[in-house]
């Protein structure tokens, strides 16, 4: 059992256009494109691009915990999240921390279309 912890601290980056819906329409308000902070998904591309995931798998590493939050209290859930993931054989598990309404951050959401299909 070789857990691997990958710390990814958010950095100040330029904002990107905000998406309005599942059809990826750009959100606009009063004639201006709305923006949001750049997503944390970049870390996954870097892991793949540099072959880190494959290397770590060859080394026998079984778990990867990516911490992408500025809230240090989030570390309190690390062991519980890993335990739940291992017990339930999850391929991936995400935890979200409540934020102040209007705070300029990304988030995890579940989108539903008019036919009842969903996308997380």
mmCIF file of C-alpha atoms in Angstrom:
data_model
loop_
_atom_site.group_PDB
_atom_site.id
_atom_site.type_symbol
_atom_site.label_atom_id
_atom_site.label_comp_id
_atom_site.label_asym_id
_atom_site.label_seq_id
_atom_site.Cartn_x
_atom_site.Cartn_y
_atom_site.Cartn_z
ATOM 1 C CA UNK A 1 0.000 0.000 0.000
ATOM 2 C CA UNK A 2 1.692 3.171 -1.207
ATOM 3 C CA UNK A 3 -0.576 6.199 -0.939
ATOM 4 C CA UNK A 4 0.472 9.223 -2.908
ATOM 5 C CA UNK A 5 -0.499 12.733 -2.017
ATOM 6 C CA UNK A 6 -0.386 15.414 -4.660
ATOM 7 C CA UNK A 7 -0.731 18.948 -3.365
ATOM 8 C CA UNK A 8 -2.022 21.464 -5.863
ATOM 9 C CA UNK A 9 -2.450 24.891 -4.367
ATOM 10 C CA UNK A 10 -4.642 27.276 -6.339
ATOM 11 C CA UNK A 11 -2.732 30.055 -8.006
ATOM 12 C CA UNK A 12 -3.838 33.440 -9.177
ATOM 13 C CA UNK A 13 -4.539 32.939 -12.864
ATOM 14 C CA UNK A 14 -6.383 34.830 -15.503
ATOM 15 C CA UNK A 15 -10.079 34.151 -15.597
ATOM 16 C CA UNK A 16 -11.763 32.178 -18.362
ATOM 17 C CA UNK A 17 -15.206 32.608 -19.936
ATOM 18 C CA UNK A 18 -18.006 31.141 -17.816
ATOM 19 C CA UNK A 19 -20.278 28.558 -19.400
ATOM 20 C CA UNK A 20 -24.011 29.106 -19.254
ATOM 21 C CA UNK A 21 -25.247 25.539 -19.731
ATOM 22 C CA UNK A 22 -24.448 21.966 -20.800
ATOM 23 C CA UNK A 23 -24.320 23.135 -24.420
ATOM 24 C CA UNK A 24 -21.287 25.256 -23.413
ATOM 25 C CA UNK A 25 -22.876 28.582 -24.378
ATOM 26 C CA UNK A 26 -20.787 31.478 -23.098
ATOM 27 C CA UNK A 27 -22.433 33.392 -20.247
ATOM 28 C CA UNK A 28 -22.869 37.139 -20.767
ATOM 29 C CA UNK A 29 -24.318 39.913 -18.628
ATOM 30 C CA UNK A 30 -25.068 43.444 -19.836
ATOM 31 C CA UNK A 31 -23.137 42.804 -23.060
ATOM 32 C CA UNK A 32 -19.959 41.534 -21.356
ATOM 33 C CA UNK A 33 -18.688 37.961 -21.184
ATOM 34 C CA UNK A 34 -18.838 36.660 -17.637
ATOM 35 C CA UNK A 35 -15.657 35.063 -16.369
ATOM 36 C CA UNK A 36 -14.682 32.661 -13.619
ATOM 37 C CA UNK A 37 -11.417 31.391 -12.136
ATOM 38 C CA UNK A 38 -9.471 28.946 -14.263
ATOM 39 C CA UNK A 39 -10.384 25.365 -13.363
ATOM 40 C CA UNK A 40 -8.279 22.876 -11.453
ATOM 41 C CA UNK A 41 -8.562 20.355 -14.272
ATOM 42 C CA UNK A 42 -5.139 21.442 -15.499
ATOM 43 C CA UNK A 43 -3.487 19.149 -12.964
ATOM 44 C CA UNK A 44 -4.997 16.079 -14.622
ATOM 45 C CA UNK A 45 -3.622 17.088 -18.008
ATOM 46 C CA UNK A 46 -0.163 17.620 -16.525
ATOM 47 C CA UNK A 47 -0.249 14.180 -14.854
ATOM 48 C CA UNK A 48 -1.105 12.591 -18.203
ATOM 49 C CA UNK A 49 1.225 14.726 -20.318
ATOM 50 C CA UNK A 50 4.258 13.834 -18.221
ATOM 51 C CA UNK A 51 3.355 10.171 -17.804
ATOM 52 C CA UNK A 52 3.139 10.470 -14.038
ATOM 53 C CA UNK A 53 -0.017 8.379 -13.684
ATOM 54 C CA UNK A 54 1.534 5.453 -15.576
ATOM 55 C CA UNK A 55 4.804 5.746 -13.669
ATOM 56 C CA UNK A 56 3.056 5.799 -10.304
ATOM 57 C CA UNK A 57 0.947 2.779 -11.313
ATOM 58 C CA UNK A 58 4.152 0.870 -12.241
ATOM 59 C CA UNK A 59 5.559 1.804 -8.823
ATOM 60 C CA UNK A 60 2.542 0.161 -7.200
ATOM 61 C CA UNK A 61 0.879 3.329 -6.025
ATOM 62 C CA UNK A 62 -2.805 2.725 -5.568
ATOM 63 C CA UNK A 63 -4.269 6.043 -4.424
ATOM 64 C CA UNK A 64 -3.836 9.646 -5.472
ATOM 65 C CA UNK A 65 -5.225 12.478 -3.383
ATOM 66 C CA UNK A 66 -5.296 15.810 -5.206
ATOM 67 C CA UNK A 67 -5.807 18.703 -2.810
ATOM 68 C CA UNK A 68 -6.923 21.846 -4.608
ATOM 69 C CA UNK A 69 -8.278 24.178 -1.996
ATOM 70 C CA UNK A 70 -7.174 27.233 -0.075
ATOM 71 C CA UNK A 71 -9.122 26.111 3.001
ATOM 72 C CA UNK A 72 -6.743 24.244 5.360
ATOM 73 C CA UNK A 73 -9.691 22.647 7.187
ATOM 74 C CA UNK A 74 -10.219 20.508 4.089
ATOM 75 C CA UNK A 75 -7.259 18.376 5.188
ATOM 76 C CA UNK A 76 -9.433 17.049 8.015
ATOM 77 C CA UNK A 77 -11.408 14.910 5.566
ATOM 78 C CA UNK A 78 -8.395 13.355 3.836
ATOM 79 C CA UNK A 79 -8.309 10.056 5.790
ATOM 80 C CA UNK A 80 -12.095 9.649 5.759
ATOM 81 C CA UNK A 81 -12.243 10.271 2.003
ATOM 82 C CA UNK A 82 -9.488 7.745 1.342
ATOM 83 C CA UNK A 83 -11.188 5.202 3.634
ATOM 84 C CA UNK A 84 -14.583 5.569 1.958
ATOM 85 C CA UNK A 85 -12.980 5.340 -1.489
ATOM 86 C CA UNK A 86 -11.058 2.169 -0.583
ATOM 87 C CA UNK A 87 -14.008 0.505 1.164
ATOM 88 C CA UNK A 88 -16.336 1.138 -1.794
ATOM 89 C CA UNK A 89 -13.705 0.515 -4.517
ATOM 90 C CA UNK A 90 -14.301 3.979 -5.972
ATOM 91 C CA UNK A 91 -12.304 4.843 -9.063
ATOM 92 C CA UNK A 92 -12.723 8.527 -8.197
ATOM 93 C CA UNK A 93 -14.195 10.480 -5.311
ATOM 94 C CA UNK A 94 -14.702 14.242 -4.946
ATOM 95 C CA UNK A 95 -15.404 16.354 -1.900
ATOM 96 C CA UNK A 96 -16.725 19.899 -2.079
ATOM 97 C CA UNK A 97 -16.529 22.546 0.628
ATOM 98 C CA UNK A 98 -19.421 25.009 1.102
ATOM 99 C CA UNK A 99 -18.596 28.530 -0.039
ATOM 100 C CA UNK A 100 -19.979 31.988 0.481
ATOM 101 C CA UNK A 101 -22.634 32.858 -2.171
ATOM 102 C CA UNK A 102 -21.096 34.950 -4.942
ATOM 103 C CA UNK A 103 -17.554 33.864 -4.097
ATOM 104 C CA UNK A 104 -15.406 33.740 -7.230
ATOM 105 C CA UNK A 105 -14.587 30.026 -7.319
ATOM 106 C CA UNK A 106 -15.229 26.946 -9.383
ATOM 107 C CA UNK A 107 -17.453 24.163 -8.183
ATOM 108 C CA UNK A 108 -18.875 20.718 -8.681
ATOM 109 C CA UNK A 109 -22.429 20.612 -9.904
ATOM 110 C CA UNK A 110 -24.972 18.242 -11.350
ATOM 111 C CA UNK A 111 -26.689 19.397 -14.533
ATOM 112 C CA UNK A 112 -30.085 17.995 -15.517
ATOM 113 C CA UNK A 113 -31.654 18.320 -18.939
ATOM 114 C CA UNK A 114 -35.384 18.420 -19.665
ATOM 115 C CA UNK A 115 -35.391 14.649 -20.335
ATOM 116 C CA UNK A 116 -33.983 13.792 -16.915
ATOM 117 C CA UNK A 117 -30.447 12.936 -18.037
ATOM 118 C CA UNK A 118 -27.713 14.240 -15.778
ATOM 119 C CA UNK A 119 -24.050 15.164 -16.017
ATOM 120 C CA UNK A 120 -21.779 15.816 -13.024
#
